[in-house]
């Protein structure tokens, strides 16, 4: 049976609200910007809690048990 493992492209700290987006060009996480262009940095002393296994589901399957289209 085919399975696709996806990686997250965005994440937000559950405690302080810091948002980051994945940059494919540099292969790093970068601080996201809000609608006004301000960086969403969160709290300086926060140990960021990324919920990548809560709402983000990294495993994808299609209805036939094969790999789903990404």
mmCIF file of C-alpha atoms in Angstrom:
data_model
loop_
_atom_site.group_PDB
_atom_site.id
_atom_site.type_symbol
_atom_site.label_atom_id
_atom_site.label_comp_id
_atom_site.label_asym_id
_atom_site.label_seq_id
_atom_site.Cartn_x
_atom_site.Cartn_y
_atom_site.Cartn_z
ATOM 1 C CA UNK A 1 0.000 0.000 0.000
ATOM 2 C CA UNK A 2 1.392 3.418 -0.945
ATOM 3 C CA UNK A 3 1.728 6.254 1.537
ATOM 4 C CA UNK A 4 2.935 9.850 1.145
ATOM 5 C CA UNK A 5 4.705 11.499 4.079
ATOM 6 C CA UNK A 6 4.298 15.278 3.950
ATOM 7 C CA UNK A 7 6.280 17.881 5.871
ATOM 8 C CA UNK A 8 4.691 21.040 7.280
ATOM 9 C CA UNK A 9 5.248 24.326 5.432
ATOM 10 C CA UNK A 10 3.994 26.593 8.239
ATOM 11 C CA UNK A 11 3.810 26.359 12.021
ATOM 12 C CA UNK A 12 2.624 28.452 14.964
ATOM 13 C CA UNK A 13 3.651 28.245 18.608
ATOM 14 C CA UNK A 14 0.714 27.197 20.784
ATOM 15 C CA UNK A 15 1.977 29.287 23.716
ATOM 16 C CA UNK A 16 3.119 32.664 22.342
ATOM 17 C CA UNK A 17 1.755 32.734 18.782
ATOM 18 C CA UNK A 18 5.121 32.920 16.937
ATOM 19 C CA UNK A 19 4.576 31.948 13.303
ATOM 20 C CA UNK A 20 7.164 30.519 10.959
ATOM 21 C CA UNK A 21 7.120 29.399 7.329
ATOM 22 C CA UNK A 22 9.431 26.950 5.553
ATOM 23 C CA UNK A 23 11.804 28.439 2.949
ATOM 24 C CA UNK A 24 12.706 25.848 0.297
ATOM 25 C CA UNK A 25 15.528 28.005 -1.100
ATOM 26 C CA UNK A 26 17.456 28.036 2.194
ATOM 27 C CA UNK A 27 15.977 24.838 3.728
ATOM 28 C CA UNK A 28 15.193 26.687 6.974
ATOM 29 C CA UNK A 29 12.259 27.989 8.979
ATOM 30 C CA UNK A 30 11.796 31.776 8.794
ATOM 31 C CA UNK A 31 9.625 34.109 10.869
ATOM 32 C CA UNK A 32 6.321 34.820 9.144
ATOM 33 C CA UNK A 33 4.910 38.309 8.572
ATOM 34 C CA UNK A 34 1.370 39.491 9.273
ATOM 35 C CA UNK A 35 -0.852 41.465 6.883
ATOM 36 C CA UNK A 36 0.930 44.722 7.815
ATOM 37 C CA UNK A 37 4.371 43.269 7.081
ATOM 38 C CA UNK A 38 5.324 42.971 10.770
ATOM 39 C CA UNK A 39 7.226 39.872 11.850
ATOM 40 C CA UNK A 40 5.253 37.555 14.148
ATOM 41 C CA UNK A 41 8.093 36.804 16.588
ATOM 42 C CA UNK A 42 6.210 35.761 19.742
ATOM 43 C CA UNK A 43 7.851 35.901 23.177
ATOM 44 C CA UNK A 44 11.634 35.953 23.613
ATOM 45 C CA UNK A 45 11.676 33.504 26.562
ATOM 46 C CA UNK A 46 9.150 31.037 25.137
ATOM 47 C CA UNK A 47 10.217 27.456 24.472
ATOM 48 C CA UNK A 48 8.089 27.170 21.339
ATOM 49 C CA UNK A 49 5.536 24.379 21.259
ATOM 50 C CA UNK A 50 4.843 23.436 17.632
ATOM 51 C CA UNK A 51 1.741 21.280 17.212
ATOM 52 C CA UNK A 52 2.841 19.409 14.098
ATOM 53 C CA UNK A 53 1.022 16.202 15.065
ATOM 54 C CA UNK A 54 -2.247 17.747 16.248
ATOM 55 C CA UNK A 55 -3.997 19.444 13.333
ATOM 56 C CA UNK A 56 -1.284 18.608 10.790
ATOM 57 C CA UNK A 57 -1.481 15.008 9.581
ATOM 58 C CA UNK A 58 1.747 14.028 7.796
ATOM 59 C CA UNK A 59 0.452 10.735 6.311
ATOM 60 C CA UNK A 60 -1.686 10.775 3.163
ATOM 61 C CA UNK A 61 -3.381 7.856 1.418
ATOM 62 C CA UNK A 62 -5.734 7.830 -1.546
ATOM 63 C CA UNK A 63 -9.076 5.971 -1.535
ATOM 64 C CA UNK A 64 -7.557 2.929 -3.257
ATOM 65 C CA UNK A 65 -4.818 2.457 -0.675
ATOM 66 C CA UNK A 66 -2.238 4.006 -2.980
ATOM 67 C CA UNK A 67 -0.307 7.256 -2.826
ATOM 68 C CA UNK A 68 -2.477 10.375 -2.945
ATOM 69 C CA UNK A 69 -1.817 13.246 -5.332
ATOM 70 C CA UNK A 70 0.043 16.061 -3.569
#
